[in-house]
Short mmCIF file of C-alpha atoms in Angstrom, two decimals:
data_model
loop_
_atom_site.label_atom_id
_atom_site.label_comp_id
_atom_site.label_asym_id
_atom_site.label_seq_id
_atom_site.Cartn_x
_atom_site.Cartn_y
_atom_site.Cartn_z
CA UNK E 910 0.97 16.04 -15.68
CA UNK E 911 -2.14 13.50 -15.27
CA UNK E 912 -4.62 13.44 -12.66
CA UNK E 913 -6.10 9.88 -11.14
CA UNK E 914 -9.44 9.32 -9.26
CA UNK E 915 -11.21 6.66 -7.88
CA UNK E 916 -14.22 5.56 -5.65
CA UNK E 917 -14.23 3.30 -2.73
CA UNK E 918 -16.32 1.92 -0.34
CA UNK E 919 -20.12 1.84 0.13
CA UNK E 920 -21.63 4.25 -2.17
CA UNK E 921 -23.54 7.83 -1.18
CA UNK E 922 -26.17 9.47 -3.35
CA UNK E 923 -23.43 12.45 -3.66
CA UNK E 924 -20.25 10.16 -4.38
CA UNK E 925 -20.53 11.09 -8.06
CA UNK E 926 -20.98 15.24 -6.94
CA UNK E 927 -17.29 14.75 -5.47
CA UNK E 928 -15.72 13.00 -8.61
CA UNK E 929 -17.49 15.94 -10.86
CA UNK E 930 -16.04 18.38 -8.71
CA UNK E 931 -12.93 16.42 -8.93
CA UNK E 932 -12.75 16.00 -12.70
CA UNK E 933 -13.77 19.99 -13.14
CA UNK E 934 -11.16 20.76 -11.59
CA UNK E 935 -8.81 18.30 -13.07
CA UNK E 936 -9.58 20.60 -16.39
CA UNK E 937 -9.51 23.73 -14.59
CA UNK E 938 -5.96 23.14 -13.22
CA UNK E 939 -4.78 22.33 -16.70
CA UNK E 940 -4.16 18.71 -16.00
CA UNK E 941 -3.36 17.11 -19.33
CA UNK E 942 -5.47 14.12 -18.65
CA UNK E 943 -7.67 13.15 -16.36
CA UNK E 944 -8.11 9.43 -16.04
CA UNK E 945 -10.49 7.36 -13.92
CA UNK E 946 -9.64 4.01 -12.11
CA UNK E 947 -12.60 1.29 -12.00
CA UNK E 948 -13.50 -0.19 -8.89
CA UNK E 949 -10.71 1.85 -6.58
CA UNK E 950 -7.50 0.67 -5.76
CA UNK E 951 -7.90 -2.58 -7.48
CA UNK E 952 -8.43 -0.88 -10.79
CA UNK E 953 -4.89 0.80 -10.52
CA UNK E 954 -3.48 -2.40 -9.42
CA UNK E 955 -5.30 -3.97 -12.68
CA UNK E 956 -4.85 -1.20 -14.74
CA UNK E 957 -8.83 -1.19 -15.45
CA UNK E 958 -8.95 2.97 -15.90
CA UNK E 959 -10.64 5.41 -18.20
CA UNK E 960 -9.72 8.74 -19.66
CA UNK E 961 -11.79 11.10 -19.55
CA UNK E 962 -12.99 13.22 -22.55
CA UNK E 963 -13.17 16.70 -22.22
CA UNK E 964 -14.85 17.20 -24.91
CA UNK E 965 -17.56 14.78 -24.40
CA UNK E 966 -17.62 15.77 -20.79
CA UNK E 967 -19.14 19.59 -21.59
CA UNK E 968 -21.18 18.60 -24.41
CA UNK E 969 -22.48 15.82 -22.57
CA UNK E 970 -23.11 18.48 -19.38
CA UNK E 971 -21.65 15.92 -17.12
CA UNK E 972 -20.48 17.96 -14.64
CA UNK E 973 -24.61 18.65 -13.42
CA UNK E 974 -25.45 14.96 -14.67
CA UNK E 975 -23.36 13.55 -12.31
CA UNK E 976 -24.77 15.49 -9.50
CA UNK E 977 -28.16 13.78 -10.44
CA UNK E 978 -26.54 10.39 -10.37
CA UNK E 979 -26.67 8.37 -7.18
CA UNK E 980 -23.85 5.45 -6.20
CA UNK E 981 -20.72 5.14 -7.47
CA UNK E 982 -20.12 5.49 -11.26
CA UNK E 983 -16.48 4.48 -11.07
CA UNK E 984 -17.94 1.52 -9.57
CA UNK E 985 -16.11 0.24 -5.74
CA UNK E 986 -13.97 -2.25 -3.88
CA UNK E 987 -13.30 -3.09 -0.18
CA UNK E 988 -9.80 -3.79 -0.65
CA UNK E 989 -7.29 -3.45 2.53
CA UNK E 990 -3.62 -2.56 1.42
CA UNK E 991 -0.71 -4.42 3.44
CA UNK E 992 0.31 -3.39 6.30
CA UNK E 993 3.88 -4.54 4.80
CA UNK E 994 4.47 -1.20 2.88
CA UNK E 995 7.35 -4.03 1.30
CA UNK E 996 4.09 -5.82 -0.20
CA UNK E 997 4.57 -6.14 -3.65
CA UNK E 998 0.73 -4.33 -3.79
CA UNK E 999 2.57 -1.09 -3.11
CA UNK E 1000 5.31 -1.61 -5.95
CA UNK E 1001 2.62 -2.21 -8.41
CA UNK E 1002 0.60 0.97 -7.50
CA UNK E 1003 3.22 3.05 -7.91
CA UNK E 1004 4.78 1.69 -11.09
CA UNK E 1005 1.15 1.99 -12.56
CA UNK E 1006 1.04 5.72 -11.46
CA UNK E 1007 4.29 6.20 -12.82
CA UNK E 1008 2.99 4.62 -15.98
CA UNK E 1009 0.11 6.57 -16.62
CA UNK E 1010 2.61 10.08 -15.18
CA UNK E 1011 -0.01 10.59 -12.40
CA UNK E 1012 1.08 13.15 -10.44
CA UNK E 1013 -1.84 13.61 -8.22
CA UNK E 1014 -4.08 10.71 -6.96
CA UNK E 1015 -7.60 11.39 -5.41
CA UNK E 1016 -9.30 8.62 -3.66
CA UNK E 1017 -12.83 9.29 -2.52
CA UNK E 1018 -13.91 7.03 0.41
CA UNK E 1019 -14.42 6.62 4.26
CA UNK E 1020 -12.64 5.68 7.08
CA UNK E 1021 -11.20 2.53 5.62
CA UNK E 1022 -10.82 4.55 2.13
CA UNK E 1023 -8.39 6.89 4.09
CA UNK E 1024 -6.36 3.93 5.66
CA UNK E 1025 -5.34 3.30 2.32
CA UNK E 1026 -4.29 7.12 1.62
CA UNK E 1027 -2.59 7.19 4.41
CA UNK E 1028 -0.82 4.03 3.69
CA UNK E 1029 0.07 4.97 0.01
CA UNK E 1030 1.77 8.18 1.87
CA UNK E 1031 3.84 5.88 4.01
CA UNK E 1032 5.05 4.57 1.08
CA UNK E 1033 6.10 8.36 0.02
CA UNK E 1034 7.39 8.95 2.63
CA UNK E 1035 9.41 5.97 2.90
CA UNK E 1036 10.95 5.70 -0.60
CA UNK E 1037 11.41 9.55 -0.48
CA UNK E 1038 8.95 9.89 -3.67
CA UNK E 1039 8.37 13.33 -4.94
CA UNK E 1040 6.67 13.13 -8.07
CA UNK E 1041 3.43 12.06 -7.14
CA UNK E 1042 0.03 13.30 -4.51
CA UNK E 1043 -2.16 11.16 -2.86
CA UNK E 1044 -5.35 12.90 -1.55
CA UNK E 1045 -8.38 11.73 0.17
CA UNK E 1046 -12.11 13.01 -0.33
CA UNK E 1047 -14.77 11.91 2.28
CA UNK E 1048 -17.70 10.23 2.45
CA UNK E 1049 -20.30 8.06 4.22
CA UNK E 1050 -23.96 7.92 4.48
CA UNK E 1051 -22.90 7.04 8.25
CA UNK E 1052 -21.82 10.48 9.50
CA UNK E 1053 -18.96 8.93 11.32
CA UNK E 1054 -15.99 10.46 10.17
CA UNK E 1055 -13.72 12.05 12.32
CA UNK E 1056 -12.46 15.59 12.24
CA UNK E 1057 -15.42 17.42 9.98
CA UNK E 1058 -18.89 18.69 11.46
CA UNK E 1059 -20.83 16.46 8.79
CA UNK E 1060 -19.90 13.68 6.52
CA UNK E 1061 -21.37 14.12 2.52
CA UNK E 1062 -23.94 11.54 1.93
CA UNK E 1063 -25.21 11.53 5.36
CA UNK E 1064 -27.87 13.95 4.67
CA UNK E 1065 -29.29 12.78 1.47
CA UNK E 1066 -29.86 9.61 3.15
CA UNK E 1067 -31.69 11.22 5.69
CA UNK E 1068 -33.45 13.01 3.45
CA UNK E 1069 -34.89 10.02 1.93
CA UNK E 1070 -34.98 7.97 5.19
CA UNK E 1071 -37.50 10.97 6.81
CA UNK E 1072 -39.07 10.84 3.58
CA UNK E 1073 -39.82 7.06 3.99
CA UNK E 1074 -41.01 6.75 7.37
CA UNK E 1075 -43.60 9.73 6.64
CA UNK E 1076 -44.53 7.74 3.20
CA UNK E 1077 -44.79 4.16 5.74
CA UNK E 1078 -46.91 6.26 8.65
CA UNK E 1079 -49.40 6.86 5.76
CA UNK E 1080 -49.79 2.64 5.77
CA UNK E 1081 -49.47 2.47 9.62
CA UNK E 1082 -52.38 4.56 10.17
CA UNK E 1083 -55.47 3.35 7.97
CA UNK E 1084 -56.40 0.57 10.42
CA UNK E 1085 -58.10 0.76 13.70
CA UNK E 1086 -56.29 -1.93 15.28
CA UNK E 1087 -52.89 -1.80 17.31
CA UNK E 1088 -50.05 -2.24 15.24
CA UNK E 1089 -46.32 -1.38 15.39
CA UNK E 1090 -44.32 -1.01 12.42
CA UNK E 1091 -40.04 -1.11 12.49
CA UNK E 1092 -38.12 0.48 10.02
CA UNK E 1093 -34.53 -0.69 9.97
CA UNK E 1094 -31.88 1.88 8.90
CA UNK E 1095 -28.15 1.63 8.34
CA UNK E 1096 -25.73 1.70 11.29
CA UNK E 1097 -23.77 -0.09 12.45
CA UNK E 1098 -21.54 1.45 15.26
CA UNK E 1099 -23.03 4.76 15.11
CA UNK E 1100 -26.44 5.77 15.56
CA UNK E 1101 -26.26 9.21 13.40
CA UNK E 1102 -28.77 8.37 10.62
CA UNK E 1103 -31.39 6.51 12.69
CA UNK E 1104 -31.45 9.68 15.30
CA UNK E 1105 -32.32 11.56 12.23
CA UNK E 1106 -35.54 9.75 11.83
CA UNK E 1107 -36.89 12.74 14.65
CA UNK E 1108 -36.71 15.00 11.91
CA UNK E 1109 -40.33 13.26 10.49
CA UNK E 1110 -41.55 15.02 13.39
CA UNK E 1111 -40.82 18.10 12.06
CA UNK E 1112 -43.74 20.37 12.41
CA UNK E 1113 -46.31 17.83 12.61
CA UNK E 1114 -49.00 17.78 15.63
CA UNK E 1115 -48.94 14.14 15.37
CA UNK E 1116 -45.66 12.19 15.93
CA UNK E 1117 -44.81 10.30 12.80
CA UNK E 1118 -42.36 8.21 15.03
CA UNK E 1119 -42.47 7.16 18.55
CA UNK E 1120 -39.44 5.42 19.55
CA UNK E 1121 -35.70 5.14 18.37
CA UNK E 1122 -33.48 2.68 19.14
CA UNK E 1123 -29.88 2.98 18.75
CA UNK E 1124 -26.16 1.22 18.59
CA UNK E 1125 -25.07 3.62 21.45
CA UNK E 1126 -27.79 2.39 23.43
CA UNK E 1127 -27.99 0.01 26.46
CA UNK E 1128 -31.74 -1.71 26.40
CA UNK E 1129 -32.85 -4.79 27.86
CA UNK E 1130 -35.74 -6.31 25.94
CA UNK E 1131 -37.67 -5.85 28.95
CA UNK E 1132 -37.18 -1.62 28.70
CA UNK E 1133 -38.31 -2.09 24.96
CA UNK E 1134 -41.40 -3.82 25.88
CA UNK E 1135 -42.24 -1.47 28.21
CA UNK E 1136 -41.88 1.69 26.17
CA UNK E 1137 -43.97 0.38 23.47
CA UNK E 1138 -46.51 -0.34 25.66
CA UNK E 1139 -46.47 3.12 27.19
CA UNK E 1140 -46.74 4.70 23.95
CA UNK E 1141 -49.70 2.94 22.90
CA UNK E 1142 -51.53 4.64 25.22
CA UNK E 1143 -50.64 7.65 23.13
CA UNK E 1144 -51.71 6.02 19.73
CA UNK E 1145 -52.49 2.58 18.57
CA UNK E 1146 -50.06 2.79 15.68
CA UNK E 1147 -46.87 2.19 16.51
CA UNK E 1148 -43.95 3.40 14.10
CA UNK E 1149 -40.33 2.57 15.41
CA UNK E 1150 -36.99 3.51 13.95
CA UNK E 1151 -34.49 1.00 14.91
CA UNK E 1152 -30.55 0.99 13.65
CA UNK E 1153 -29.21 -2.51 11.58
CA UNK E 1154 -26.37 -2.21 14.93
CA UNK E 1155 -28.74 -2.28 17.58
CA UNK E 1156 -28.39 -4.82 20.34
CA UNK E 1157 -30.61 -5.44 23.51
CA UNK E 1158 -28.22 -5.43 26.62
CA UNK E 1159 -28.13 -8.94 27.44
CA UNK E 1160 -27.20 -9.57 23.93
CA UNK E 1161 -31.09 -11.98 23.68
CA UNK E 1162 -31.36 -11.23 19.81
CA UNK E 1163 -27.90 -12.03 18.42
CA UNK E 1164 -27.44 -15.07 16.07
CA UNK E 1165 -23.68 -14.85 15.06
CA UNK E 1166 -24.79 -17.66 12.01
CA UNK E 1167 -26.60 -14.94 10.28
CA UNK E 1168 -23.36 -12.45 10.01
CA UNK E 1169 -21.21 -12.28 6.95
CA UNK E 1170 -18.08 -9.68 6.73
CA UNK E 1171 -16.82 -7.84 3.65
CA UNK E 1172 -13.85 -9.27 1.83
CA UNK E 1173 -11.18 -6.79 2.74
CA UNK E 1174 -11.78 -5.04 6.10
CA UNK E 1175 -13.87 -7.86 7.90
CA UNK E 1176 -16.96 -5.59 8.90
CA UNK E 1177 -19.66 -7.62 9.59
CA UNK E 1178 -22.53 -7.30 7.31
CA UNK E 1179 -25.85 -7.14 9.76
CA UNK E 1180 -28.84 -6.78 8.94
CA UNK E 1181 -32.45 -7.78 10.22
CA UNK E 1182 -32.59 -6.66 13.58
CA UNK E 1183 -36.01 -5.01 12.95
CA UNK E 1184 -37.73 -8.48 12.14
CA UNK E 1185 -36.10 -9.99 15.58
CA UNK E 1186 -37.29 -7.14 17.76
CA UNK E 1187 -40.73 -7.61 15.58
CA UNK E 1188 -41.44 -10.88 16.35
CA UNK E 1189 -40.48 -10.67 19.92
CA UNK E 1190 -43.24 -7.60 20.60
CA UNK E 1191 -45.45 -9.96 18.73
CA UNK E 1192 -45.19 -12.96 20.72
CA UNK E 1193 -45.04 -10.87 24.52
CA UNK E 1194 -47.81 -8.40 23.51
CA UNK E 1195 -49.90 -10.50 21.01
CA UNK E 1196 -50.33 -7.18 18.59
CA UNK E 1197 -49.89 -6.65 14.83
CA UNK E 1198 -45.90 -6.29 13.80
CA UNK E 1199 -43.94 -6.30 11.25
CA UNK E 1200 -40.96 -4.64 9.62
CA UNK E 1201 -39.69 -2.41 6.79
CA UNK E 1202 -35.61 -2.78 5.90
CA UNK E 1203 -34.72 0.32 4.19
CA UNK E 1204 -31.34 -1.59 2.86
CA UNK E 1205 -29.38 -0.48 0.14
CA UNK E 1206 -31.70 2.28 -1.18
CA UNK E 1207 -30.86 4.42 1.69
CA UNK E 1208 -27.57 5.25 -0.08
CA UNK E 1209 -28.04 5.32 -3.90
CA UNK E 1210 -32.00 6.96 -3.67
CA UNK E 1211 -32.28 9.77 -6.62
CA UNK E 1212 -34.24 11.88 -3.75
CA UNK E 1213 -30.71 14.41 -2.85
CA UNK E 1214 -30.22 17.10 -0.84
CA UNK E 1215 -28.61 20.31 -2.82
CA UNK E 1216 -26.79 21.32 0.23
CA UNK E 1217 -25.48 17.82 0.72
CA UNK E 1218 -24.15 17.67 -3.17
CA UNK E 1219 -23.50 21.38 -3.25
CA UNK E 1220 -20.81 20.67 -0.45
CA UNK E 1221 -19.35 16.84 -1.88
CA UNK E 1222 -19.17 18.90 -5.50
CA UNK E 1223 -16.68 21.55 -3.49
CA UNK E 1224 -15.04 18.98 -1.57
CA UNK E 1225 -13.89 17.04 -4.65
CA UNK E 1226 -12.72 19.80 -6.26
CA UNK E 1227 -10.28 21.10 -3.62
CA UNK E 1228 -8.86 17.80 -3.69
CA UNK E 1229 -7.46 18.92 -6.84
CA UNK E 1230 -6.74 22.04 -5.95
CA UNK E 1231 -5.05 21.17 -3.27
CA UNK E 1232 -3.48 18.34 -4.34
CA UNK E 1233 -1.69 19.36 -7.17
CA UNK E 1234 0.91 20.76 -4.72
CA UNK E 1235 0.25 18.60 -1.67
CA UNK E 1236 0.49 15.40 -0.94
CA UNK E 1237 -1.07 13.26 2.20
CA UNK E 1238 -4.27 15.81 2.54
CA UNK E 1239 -7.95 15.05 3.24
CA UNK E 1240 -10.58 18.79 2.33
CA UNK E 1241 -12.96 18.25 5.03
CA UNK E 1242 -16.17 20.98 6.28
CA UNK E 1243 -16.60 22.72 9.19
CA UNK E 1244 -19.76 24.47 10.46
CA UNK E 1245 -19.29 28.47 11.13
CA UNK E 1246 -20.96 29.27 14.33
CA UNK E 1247 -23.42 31.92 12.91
CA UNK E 1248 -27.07 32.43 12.88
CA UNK E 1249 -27.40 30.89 9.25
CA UNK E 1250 -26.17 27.55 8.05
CA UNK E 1251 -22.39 28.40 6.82
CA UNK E 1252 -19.44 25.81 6.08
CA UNK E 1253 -15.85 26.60 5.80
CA UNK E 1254 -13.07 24.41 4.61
CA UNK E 1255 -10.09 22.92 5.95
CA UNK E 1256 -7.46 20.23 5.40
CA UNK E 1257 -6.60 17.75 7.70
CA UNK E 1258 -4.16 14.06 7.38
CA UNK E 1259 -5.91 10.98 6.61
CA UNK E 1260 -4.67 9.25 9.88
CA UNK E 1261 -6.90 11.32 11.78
CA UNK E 1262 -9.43 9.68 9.66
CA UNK E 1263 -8.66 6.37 8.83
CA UNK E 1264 -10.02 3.23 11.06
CA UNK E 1265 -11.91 5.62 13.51
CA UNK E 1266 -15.38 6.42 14.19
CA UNK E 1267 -17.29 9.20 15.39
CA UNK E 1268 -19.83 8.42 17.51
CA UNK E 1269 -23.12 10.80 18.30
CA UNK E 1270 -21.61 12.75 21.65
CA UNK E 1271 -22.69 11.32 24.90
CA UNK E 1272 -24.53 14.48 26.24
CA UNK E 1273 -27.54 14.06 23.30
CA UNK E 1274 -28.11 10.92 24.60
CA UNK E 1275 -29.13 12.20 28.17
CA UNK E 1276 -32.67 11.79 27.24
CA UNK E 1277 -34.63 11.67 24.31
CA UNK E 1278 -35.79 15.26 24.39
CA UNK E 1279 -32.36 16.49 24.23
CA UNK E 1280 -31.58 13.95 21.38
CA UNK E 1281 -34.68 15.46 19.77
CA UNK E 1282 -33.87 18.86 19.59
CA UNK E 1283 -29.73 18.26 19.25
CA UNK E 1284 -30.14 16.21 15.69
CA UNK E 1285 -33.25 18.37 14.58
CA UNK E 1286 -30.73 21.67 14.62
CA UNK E 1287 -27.86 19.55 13.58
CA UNK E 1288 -29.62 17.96 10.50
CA UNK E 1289 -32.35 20.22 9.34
CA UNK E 1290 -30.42 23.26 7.66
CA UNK E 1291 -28.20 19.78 5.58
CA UNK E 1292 -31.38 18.46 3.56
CA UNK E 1293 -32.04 21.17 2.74
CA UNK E 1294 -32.93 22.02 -1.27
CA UNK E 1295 -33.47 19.12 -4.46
CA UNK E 1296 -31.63 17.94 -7.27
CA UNK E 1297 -33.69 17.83 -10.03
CA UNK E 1298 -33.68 14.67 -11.83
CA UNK E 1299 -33.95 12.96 -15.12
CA UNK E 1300 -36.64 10.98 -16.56
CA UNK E 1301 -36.82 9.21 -19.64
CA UNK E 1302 -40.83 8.02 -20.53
CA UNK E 1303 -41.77 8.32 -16.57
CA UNK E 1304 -39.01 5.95 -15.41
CA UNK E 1305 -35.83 7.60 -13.52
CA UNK E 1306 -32.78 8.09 -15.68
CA UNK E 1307 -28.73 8.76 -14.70
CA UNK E 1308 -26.01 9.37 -17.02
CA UNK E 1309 -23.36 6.98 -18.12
CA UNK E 1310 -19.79 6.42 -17.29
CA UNK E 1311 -19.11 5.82 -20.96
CA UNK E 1312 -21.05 9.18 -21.45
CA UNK E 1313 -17.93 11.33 -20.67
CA UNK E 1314 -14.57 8.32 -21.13
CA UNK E 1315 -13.11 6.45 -23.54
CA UNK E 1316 -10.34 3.84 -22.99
CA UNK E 1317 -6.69 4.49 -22.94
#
């Protein structure tokens, strides 16, 4: 009885909390051997995959290291199964699982991760296959997944994204000329981890940022203009948080020649949306602009929220738990509704997942006061707590995957 798990998707500075979790538990449960496929699905269609050594594993205290260690370890892939469950991807897969006597399968991802667990359990179900379980374990830095209060990665992100803009207000402010600074943060569809950028606010006299501009929202580029212009008679530096999937009403700033799209689900890959909305302010209001893309960093920065690992840690280790005697499961978190910040767990399929999005709700959005006050409470108690990290001669330091494997 062997255990399989893999990483897909865009990384999260608490992806590698869910696979220790995962690979504890793999020992805990008395799995024989717990084995590790590179880059997702395609490494199990390739047979790329690691075992993992248990011995190595505790003297190497990988378990916490891997809780220090932001992006995927396992490394990723963006690959879209058939839709043909008569695809000869799907006869592969299994034979390899058979191969390696896998009889549970945990696949940590987001909403296109859990299309693909849902579509391997079609294929169960189908071919009436009983000796192996394919779970799902969540996350996104995007917050969008369906059916849980929070998504893990979401608020170590925000940690460092609040972080940032208070680090970038420290620039903004040394001159004594009107200036406004954007800071572009991932997106695309939903506006969870740009709303977040209130919480620099938190507890200072002086706003840190002054305007927020979202996917969900419905701006002309006349309505920017004039906001920015009211808030400078508030302060003469100008600090704006603006989402990568933010579009002015009439549509003014699109150029469809700068899109690309992933190789296997066709999301378009957007980005510079601040520097459009820059220039533009420049040229109507003749001030000093420029912007600041966060990128990449947003999702694999060592700054990470305890509570945000604390909880991807548990998750991947209740897909193990769990899967060992189920199949077609996703663990997700929901918040108890008590006076301190409590989760509880639950289970729930990955079609109620997969290829869905949830979006911030509609009644936050009634002003910007209310969205103020709703993602403060919502976010604050998640950030909460650090992972200390390693350091080798001042520089940061993360363990290695061939720190705990060895090949087959």
């Amino acid at each position: 009885m062997n255990c399989l798990i893999g990483q897909s998707g865009g990384p999260t500075a608490v992806i590698n909390s869910s696979l220790a979790g995962a690979i504890q538990a793999g020992i805990d449960f008395d799995f024989e051997n717990v084995f590790v496929s590179l880059n997702g699905i395609e490494g199990l269609l390739s047979e790329n995959i690691k075992i993992v050594d248990k011995d190595l594993f505790e003297k190497e205290k990988a378990n916490e290291r891997l809780r220090k260690r932001p992006s995927s370890i396992l490394g990723s892939c963006r690959f879209k199964l058939s839709d043909d469950l008569k695809d000869w991807q799907y006869k592969k897969i299994f034979e390899n699982l058979k191969k390696y006597e896998i009889s549970t399968f945990v696949y940590i991802g987001g909403n296109d991760s859990m299309d693909t667990v849902m579509k391997l359990n079609s294929y169960i179900e189908k071919n009436k296959i009983d000796w192996v379980n394919v779970v799902g374990c969540p996350k996104t830095i995007d917050n969008d997944l369906c059916e849980m209060d929070h998504s893990p990665g979401f608020a170590s992100a925000s940690k460092f994204v609040n972080s940032a803009l208070r680090q970038i207000r420290l620039d903004c402010d040394i001159y004594p000329i009107k200036s406004v600074t954007f800071v572009e943060i991932m997106g695309r569809n939903a506006g969870w981890l740009t709303a977040t950028s209130y919480l620099a606010n938190y507890k200072r006299k002086k706003d840190i940022v002054n305007l927020v501009y979202l996917p969900e929202d419905k701006k002309l580029l006349d309505d920017i203009e004039k906001e920015i212009k009211e808030k400078f008679e508030e302060d003469n530096n100008l600090l704006i948080a603006v989402s990568e999937g933010f579009m002015d009403k009439d549509g003014k700033l699109l150029n469809e020649k700068q899109k690309s799209f992933d190789k296997g689900f066709n999301h378009p890959i957007i980005a510079g949306i601040g520097l459009k909305i820059s220039d533009y302010i420049h040229d109507k209001l003749k001030v000093k602009t420029r912007s600041v893309e966060l990128n990449i960093v947003q999702r694999t920065s060592f700054l990470i929220s305890k509570t945000d690992s604390d909880e991807a840690y548990q998750l991947g280790y209740l897909t193990i738990k769990y899967g060992k005697e189920k199949t077609n499961l996703v663990p997700i978190l929901k918040r108890e509704n008590s006076k301190d910040y409590k989760v509880k767990y639950f289970t729930t399929k990955p079609s109620n997942i997969a290829n869905k999005e949830k979006k911030i709700p509609q009644e936050w959005l009634e002003s910007r006061e209310i969205l103020k006050e709703k993602i403060t409470n919502y976010t604050l108690p998640l950030i909460k707590g650090e992972i200390d990290q390693e350091f080798t001669d001042g520089i940061f330091d993360y363990i290695r995957l061939e720190d705990f494997t060895k090949n087959n």
